[in-house]
Short mmCIF file of C-alpha atoms in Angstrom, two decimals:
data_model
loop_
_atom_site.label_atom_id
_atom_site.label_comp_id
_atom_site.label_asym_id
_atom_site.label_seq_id
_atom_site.Cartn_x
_atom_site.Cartn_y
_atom_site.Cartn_z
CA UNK J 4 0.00 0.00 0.00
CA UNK J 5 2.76 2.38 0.69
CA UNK J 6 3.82 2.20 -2.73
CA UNK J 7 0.79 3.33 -4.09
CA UNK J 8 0.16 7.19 -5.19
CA UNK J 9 -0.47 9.30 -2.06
CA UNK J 10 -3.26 12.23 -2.40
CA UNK J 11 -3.60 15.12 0.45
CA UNK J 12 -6.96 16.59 0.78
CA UNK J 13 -7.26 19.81 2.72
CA UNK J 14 -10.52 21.24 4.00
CA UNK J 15 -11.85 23.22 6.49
CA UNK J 16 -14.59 22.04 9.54
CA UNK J 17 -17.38 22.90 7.91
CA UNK J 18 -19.79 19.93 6.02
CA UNK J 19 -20.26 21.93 3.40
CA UNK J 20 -16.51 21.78 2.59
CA UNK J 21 -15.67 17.94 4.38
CA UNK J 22 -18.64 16.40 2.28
CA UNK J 23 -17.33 16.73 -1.21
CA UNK J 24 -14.04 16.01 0.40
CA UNK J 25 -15.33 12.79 1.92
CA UNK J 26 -17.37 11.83 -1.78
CA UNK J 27 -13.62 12.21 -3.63
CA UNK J 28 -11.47 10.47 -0.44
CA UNK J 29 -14.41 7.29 -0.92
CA UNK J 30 -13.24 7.79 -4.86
CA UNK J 31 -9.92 7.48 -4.71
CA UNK J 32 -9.11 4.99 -1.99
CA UNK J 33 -11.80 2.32 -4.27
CA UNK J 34 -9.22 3.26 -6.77
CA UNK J 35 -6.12 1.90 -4.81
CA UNK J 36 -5.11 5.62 -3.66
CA UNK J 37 -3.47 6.05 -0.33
CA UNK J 38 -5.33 9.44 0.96
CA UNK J 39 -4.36 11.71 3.87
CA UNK J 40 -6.88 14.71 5.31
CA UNK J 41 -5.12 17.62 5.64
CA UNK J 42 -7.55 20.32 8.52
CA UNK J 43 -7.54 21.69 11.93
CA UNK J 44 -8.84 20.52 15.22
CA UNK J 45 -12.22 21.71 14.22
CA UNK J 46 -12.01 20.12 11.27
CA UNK J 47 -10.81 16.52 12.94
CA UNK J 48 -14.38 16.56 14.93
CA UNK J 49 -15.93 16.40 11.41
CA UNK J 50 -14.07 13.69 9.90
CA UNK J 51 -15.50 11.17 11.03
CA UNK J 52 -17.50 10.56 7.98
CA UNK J 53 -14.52 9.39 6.10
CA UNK J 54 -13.09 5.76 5.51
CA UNK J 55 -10.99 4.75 8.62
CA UNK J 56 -7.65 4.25 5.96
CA UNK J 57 -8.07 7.83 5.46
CA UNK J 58 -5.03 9.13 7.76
CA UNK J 59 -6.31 12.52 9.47
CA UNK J 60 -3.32 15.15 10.24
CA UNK J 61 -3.76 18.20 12.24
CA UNK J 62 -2.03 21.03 10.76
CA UNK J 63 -1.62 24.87 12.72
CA UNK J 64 -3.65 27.19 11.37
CA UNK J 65 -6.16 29.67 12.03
CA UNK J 66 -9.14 31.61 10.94
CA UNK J 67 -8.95 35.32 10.96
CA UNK J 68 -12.47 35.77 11.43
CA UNK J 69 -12.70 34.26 15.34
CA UNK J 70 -10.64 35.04 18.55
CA UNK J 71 -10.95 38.30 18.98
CA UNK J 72 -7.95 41.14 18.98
CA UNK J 73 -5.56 38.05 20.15
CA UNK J 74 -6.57 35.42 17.48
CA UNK J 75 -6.34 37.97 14.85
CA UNK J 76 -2.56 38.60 16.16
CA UNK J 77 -1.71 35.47 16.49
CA UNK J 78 -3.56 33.83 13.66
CA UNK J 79 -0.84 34.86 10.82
CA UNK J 80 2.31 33.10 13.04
CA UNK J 81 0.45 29.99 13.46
CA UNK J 82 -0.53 29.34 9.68
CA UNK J 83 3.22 30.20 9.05
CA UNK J 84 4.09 27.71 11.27
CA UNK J 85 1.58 24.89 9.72
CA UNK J 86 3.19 26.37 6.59
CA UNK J 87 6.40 25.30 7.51
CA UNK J 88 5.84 22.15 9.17
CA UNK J 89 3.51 21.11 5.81
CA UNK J 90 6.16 22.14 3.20
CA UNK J 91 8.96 19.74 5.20
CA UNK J 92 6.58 16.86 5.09
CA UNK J 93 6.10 17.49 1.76
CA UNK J 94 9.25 17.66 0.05
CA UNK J 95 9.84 13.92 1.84
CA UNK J 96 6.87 12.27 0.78
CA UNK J 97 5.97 13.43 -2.52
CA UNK J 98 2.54 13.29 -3.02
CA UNK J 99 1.22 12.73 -6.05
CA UNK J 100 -1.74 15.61 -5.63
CA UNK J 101 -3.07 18.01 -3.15
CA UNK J 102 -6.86 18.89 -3.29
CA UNK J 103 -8.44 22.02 -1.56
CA UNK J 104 -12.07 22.15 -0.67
CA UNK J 105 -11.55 25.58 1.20
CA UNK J 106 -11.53 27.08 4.76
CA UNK J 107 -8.79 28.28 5.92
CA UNK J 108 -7.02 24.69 7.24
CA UNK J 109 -6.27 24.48 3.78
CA UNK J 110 -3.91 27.26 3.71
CA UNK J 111 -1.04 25.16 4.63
CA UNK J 112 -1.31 22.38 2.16
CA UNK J 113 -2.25 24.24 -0.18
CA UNK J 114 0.74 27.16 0.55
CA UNK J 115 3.37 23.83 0.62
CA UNK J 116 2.39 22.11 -2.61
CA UNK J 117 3.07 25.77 -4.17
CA UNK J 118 6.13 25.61 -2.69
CA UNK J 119 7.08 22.55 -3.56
CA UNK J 120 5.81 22.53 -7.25
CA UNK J 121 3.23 19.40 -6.39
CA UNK J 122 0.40 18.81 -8.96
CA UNK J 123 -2.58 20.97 -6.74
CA UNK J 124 -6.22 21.73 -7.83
CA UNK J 125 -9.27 23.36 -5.39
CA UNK J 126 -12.76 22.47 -5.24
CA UNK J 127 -15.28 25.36 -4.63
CA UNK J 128 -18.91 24.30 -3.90
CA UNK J 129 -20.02 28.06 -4.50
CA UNK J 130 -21.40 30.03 -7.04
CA UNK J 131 -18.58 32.61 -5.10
CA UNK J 132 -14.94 31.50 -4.27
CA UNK J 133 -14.46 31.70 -0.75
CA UNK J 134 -11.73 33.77 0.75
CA UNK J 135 -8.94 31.14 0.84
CA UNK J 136 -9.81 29.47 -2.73
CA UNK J 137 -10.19 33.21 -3.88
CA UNK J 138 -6.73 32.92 -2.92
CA UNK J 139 -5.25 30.22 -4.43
CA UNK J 140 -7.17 29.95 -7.55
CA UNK J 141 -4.58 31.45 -9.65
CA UNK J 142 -1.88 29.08 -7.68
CA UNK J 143 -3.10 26.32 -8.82
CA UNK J 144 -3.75 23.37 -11.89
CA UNK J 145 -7.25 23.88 -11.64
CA UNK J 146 -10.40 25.13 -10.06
CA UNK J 147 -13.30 22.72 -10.21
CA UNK J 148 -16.42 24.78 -9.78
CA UNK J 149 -19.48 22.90 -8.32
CA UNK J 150 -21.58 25.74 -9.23
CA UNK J 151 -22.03 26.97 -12.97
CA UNK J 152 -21.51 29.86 -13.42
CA UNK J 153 -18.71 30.80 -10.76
CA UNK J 154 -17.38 33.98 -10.30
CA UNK J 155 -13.24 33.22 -11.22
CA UNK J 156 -10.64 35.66 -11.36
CA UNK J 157 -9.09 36.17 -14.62
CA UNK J 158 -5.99 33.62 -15.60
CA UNK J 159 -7.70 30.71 -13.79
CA UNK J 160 -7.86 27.05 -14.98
CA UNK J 161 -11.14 25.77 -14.49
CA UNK J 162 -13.69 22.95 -15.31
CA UNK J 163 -17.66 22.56 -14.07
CA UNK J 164 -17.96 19.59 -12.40
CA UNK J 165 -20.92 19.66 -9.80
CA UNK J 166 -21.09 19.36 -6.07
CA UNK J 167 -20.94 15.81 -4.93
CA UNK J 168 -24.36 14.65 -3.39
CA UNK J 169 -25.13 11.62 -0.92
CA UNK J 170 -25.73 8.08 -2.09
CA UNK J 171 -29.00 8.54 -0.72
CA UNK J 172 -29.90 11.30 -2.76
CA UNK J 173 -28.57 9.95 -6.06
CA UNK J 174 -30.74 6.71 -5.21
CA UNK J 175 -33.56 9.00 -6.15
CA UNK J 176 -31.88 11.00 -9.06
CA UNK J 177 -34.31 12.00 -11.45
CA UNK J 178 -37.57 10.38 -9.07
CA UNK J 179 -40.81 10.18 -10.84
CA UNK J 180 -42.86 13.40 -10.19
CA UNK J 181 -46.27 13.96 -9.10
CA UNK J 182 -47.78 16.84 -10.30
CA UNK J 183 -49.99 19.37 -7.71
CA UNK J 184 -53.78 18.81 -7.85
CA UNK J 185 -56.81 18.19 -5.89
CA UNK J 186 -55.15 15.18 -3.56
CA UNK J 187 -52.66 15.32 -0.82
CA UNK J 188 -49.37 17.57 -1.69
CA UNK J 189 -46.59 17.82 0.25
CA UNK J 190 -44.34 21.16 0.89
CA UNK J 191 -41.13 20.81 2.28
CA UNK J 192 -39.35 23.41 3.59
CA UNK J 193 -35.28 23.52 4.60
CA UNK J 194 -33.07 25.80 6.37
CA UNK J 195 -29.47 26.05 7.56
CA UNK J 196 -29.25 26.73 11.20
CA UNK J 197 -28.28 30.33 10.31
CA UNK J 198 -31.62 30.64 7.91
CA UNK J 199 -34.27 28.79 9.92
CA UNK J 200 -35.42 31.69 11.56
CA UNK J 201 -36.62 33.89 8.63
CA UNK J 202 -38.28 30.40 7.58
CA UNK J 203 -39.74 29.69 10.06
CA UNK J 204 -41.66 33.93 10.45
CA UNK J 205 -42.48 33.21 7.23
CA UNK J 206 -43.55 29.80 5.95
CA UNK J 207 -46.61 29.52 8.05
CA UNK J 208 -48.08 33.14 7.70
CA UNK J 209 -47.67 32.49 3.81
CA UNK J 210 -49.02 29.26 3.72
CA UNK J 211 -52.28 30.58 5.82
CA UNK J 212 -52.83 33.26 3.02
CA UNK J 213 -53.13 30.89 0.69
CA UNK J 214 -56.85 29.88 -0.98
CA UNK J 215 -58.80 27.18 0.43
CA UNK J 216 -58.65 25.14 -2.46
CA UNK J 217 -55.08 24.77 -2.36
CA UNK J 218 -54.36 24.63 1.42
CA UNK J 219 -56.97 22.08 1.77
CA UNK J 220 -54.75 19.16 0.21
CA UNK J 221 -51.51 20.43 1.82
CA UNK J 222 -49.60 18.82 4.35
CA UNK J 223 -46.28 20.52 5.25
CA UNK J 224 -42.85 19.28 6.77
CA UNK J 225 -40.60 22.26 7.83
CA UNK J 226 -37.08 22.29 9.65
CA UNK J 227 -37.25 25.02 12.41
CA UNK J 228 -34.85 26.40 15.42
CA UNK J 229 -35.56 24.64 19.02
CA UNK J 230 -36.38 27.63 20.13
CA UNK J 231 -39.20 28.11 17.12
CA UNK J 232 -40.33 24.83 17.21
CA UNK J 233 -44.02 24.91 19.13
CA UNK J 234 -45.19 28.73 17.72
CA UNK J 235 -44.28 27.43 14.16
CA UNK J 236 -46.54 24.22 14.76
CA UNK J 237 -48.76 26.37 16.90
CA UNK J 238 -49.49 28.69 13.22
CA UNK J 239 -49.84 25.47 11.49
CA UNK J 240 -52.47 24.71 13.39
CA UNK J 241 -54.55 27.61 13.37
CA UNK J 242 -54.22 27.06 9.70
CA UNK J 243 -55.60 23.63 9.84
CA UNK J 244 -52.88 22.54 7.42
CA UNK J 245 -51.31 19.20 8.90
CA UNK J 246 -47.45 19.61 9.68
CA UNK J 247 -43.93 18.04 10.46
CA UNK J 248 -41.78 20.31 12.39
CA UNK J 249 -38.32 19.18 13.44
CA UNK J 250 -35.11 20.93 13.93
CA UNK J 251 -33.12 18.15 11.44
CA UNK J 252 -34.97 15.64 9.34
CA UNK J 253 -32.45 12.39 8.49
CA UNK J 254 -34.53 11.77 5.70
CA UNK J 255 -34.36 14.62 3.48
CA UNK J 256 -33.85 12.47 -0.06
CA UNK J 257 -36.86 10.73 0.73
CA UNK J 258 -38.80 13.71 1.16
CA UNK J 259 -37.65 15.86 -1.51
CA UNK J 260 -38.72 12.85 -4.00
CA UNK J 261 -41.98 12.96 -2.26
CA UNK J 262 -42.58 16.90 -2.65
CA UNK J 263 -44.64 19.01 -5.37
CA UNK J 264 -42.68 22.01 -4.01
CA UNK J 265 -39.40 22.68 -1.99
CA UNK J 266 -39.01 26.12 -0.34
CA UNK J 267 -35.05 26.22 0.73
CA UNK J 268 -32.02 28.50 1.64
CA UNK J 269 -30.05 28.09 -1.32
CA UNK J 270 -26.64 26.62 0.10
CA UNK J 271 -24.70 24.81 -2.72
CA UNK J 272 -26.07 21.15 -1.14
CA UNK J 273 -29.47 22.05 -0.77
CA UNK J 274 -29.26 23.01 -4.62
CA UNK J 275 -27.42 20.23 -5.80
CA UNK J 276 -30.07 17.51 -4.09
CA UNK J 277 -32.85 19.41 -5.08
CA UNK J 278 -30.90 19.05 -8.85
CA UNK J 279 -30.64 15.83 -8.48
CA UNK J 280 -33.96 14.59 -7.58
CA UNK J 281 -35.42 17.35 -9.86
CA UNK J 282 -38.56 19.11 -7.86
CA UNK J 283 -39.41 22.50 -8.47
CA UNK J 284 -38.48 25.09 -5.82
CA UNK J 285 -38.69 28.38 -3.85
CA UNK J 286 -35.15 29.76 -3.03
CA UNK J 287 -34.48 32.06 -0.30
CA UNK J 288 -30.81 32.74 -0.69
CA UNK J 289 -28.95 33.58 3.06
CA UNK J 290 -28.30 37.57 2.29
CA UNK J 291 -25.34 37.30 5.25
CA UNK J 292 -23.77 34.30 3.44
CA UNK J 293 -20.24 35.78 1.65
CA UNK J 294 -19.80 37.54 -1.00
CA UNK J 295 -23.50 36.72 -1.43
CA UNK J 296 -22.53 33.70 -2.88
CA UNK J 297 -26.41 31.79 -2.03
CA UNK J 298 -27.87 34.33 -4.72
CA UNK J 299 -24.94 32.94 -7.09
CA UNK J 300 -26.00 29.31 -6.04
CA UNK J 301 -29.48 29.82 -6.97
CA UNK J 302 -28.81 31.42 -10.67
CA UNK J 303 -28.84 28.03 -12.36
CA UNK J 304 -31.81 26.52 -11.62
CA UNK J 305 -33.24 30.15 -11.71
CA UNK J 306 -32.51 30.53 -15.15
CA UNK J 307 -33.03 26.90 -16.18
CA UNK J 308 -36.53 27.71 -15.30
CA UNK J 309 -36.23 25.38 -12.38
CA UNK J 310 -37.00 27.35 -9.12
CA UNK J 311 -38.36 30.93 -8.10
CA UNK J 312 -35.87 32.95 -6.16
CA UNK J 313 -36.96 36.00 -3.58
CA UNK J 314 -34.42 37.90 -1.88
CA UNK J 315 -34.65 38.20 1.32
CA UNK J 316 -35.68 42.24 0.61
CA UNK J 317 -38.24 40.73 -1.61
CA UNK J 318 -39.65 38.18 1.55
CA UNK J 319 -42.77 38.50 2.86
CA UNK J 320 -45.75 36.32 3.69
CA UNK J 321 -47.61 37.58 0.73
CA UNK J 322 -44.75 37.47 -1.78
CA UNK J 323 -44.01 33.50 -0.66
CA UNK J 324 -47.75 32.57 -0.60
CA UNK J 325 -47.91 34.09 -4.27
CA UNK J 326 -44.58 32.32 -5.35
CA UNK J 327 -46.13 28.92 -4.17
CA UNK J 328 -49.21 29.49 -5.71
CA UNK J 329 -47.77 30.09 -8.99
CA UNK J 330 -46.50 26.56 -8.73
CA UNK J 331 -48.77 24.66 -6.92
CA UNK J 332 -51.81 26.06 -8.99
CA UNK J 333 -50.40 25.28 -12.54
CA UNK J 334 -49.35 21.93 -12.64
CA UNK J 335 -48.15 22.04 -16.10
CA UNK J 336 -45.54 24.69 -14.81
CA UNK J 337 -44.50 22.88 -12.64
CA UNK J 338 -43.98 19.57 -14.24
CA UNK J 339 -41.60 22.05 -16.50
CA UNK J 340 -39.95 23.12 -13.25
CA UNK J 341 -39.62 19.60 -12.43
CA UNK J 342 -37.85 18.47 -15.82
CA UNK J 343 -35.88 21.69 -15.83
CA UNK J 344 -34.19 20.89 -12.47
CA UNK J 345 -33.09 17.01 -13.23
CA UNK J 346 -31.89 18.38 -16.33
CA UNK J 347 -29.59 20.80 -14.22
CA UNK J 348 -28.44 17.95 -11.79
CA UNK J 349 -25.03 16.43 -12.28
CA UNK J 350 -25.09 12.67 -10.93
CA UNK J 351 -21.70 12.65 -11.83
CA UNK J 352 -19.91 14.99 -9.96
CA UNK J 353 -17.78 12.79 -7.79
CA UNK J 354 -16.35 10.78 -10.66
CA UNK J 355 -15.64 14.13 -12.86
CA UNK J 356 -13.60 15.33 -9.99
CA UNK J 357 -11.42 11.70 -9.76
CA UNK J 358 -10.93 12.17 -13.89
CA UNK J 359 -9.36 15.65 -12.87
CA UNK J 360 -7.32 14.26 -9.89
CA UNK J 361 -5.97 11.49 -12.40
CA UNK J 362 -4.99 13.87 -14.85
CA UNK J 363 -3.08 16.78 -13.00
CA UNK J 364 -1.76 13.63 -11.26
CA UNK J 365 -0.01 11.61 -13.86
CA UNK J 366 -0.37 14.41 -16.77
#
């Protein structure tokens, strides 16, 4: 096994970076690869996701963003020091690759294969480079963009592959929809635990001003805060409409192939399995999120024809209740919406992303 081509993937402790990491790690080790995650301590409480042959190394580094006046002192000395101690490692063991999925643990593998000339490439999941990729994406090979279009600095290398998406989700790639009538319909309704809250002010005022023929045959499921959890199932009931409330639902695949309409942030995951699955949608992209990048997210399937985006300055109760009307009252639209969104999901994006790792590899 030691013989056999070594890859170092670096990402930061967030699952929005560690999942596509995890998807190509699964990859390349079927493929006989020897791979070794590259991330902080924060990071290390998130691997545990990955294939136990996956070696997990700690590296010094540090987010400027967090720890006050001290941590943003300190911060620049310890990357240089994870710097360091990466770039020695590095020039002894050769690897054959090093892949960047972004946050800034990355900054030290990525900052060593640089300086050691190694075969590198980064992985951004946005429709907007984060700050460290933004950083390295004229550094390196390649940028493989998840979302399409990206915004890319000029001189950069770059190919579209898609965000990796869950086994479970591609199970259901491309599910058989049911289009919105006079029978039971079910709205789901997602949120990251930063854009719950808006959701959950929202959802249930809209869905009350919708008309009785519609709300009728509804049934919603809705992820909401704790702390929201009984006044958004209180609304419900007022409404009469029957609901699901839970704070995290395990079995999101299932229900997005169950849906006639998705209401959703619009992080690059929540995009790529509603893709995938193909059901029309509502997206509310996170305005706080940087560089704007959920508006960026949401673009494709907006102008595939596949979802509805409101800003948050557009949101409302009565500007969601008429954006789910739309849908759920023309069910030849959204049948469109439907095909328009599978036709926008890439099932493929994990193997796309081991052709590029073989190629930069052994060019």
């Amino acid at each position: 096994m030691s013989g056999n081509p070594l890859m170092i993937i670096a990402a930061g402790g967030t699952g929005g970076h560690m999942f596509p990491a995890q998807a190509l790690a699964e990859a390349m080790i079927r493929k006989g690869w020897r791979v070794r995650l590259s991330t902080d301590a924060r990071g290390a409480r998130y691997a545990g996701g990955f294939p136990h042959v996956v070696e997990v190394v700690q590296v010094a580094s540090a987010s400027f963003a967090r720890g006050g006046v001290a941590g943003k002192i300190t911060a620049p000395f310890k990357i240089l020091g994870g710097i360091l101690s990466a770039t020695l490692r590095m020039m002894r063991e050769r690897p054959a690759i090093v892949v960047g999925f972004g946050g800034y643990p990355t900054i030290p593998a990525l900052a060593a294969a640089y300086i050691t000339r190694r075969p590198r490439m980064i992985h951004e999941q946005n429709g907007v480079l984060g700050r460290v990729n933004k950083l390295f994406a004229r550094r390196v090979q390649m940028v493989a963009c998840g979302t399409w279009p990206t915004d890319l600095p000029e001189g950069t290398t770059h190919e579209h592959t898609g965000n990796p998406v869950r086994a479970a989700v591609l199970e259901r790639a491309g599910a058989a929809y049911i289009t919105p009538g006079d029978y039971p319909m079910s709205l789901l309704a997602i949120g990251g635990s930063q854009g719950a809250r808006i959701l959950a002010d929202t959802v249930p005022a809209a869905i009350a001003l919708l008309p009785e023929e519609i709300r009728q045959h509804l049934r919603i499921a809705q992820q909401a805060r704790p702390e929201d959890q009984d006044r958004v199932i209180a609304a419900y009931y007022e409404t009469g409409v029957p609901c699901e409330v839970e704070p995290f639902f395990r079995d999101i695949p299932r229900r997005l192939s169950e849906a006639q309409l998705v209401i959703s942030r619009a992080g690059a995951s929540s995009v790529a399995d509603i893709s995938v699955i193909g059901r029309p949608s509502v997206l509310i992209p996170f305005a706080a999120a940087t560089g704007d990048h959920q508006s960026a997210n949401a673009q494709g399937l907006v102008d595939a024809g596949a979802a509805l985006r409101l800003s948050e300055e557009e949101l409302s109760p009565e500007t969601l209740a008429e954006a789910i009307y739309t849908v759920l009252s023309q069910p030849d639209l959204a049948q469109q919406m439907a095909r328009a969104a599978t036709q926008s999901g890439i099932t493929d994006a994990t193997d796309r992303l081991v052709a590029l790792v073989e190629r930069l590899a052994h060019p």
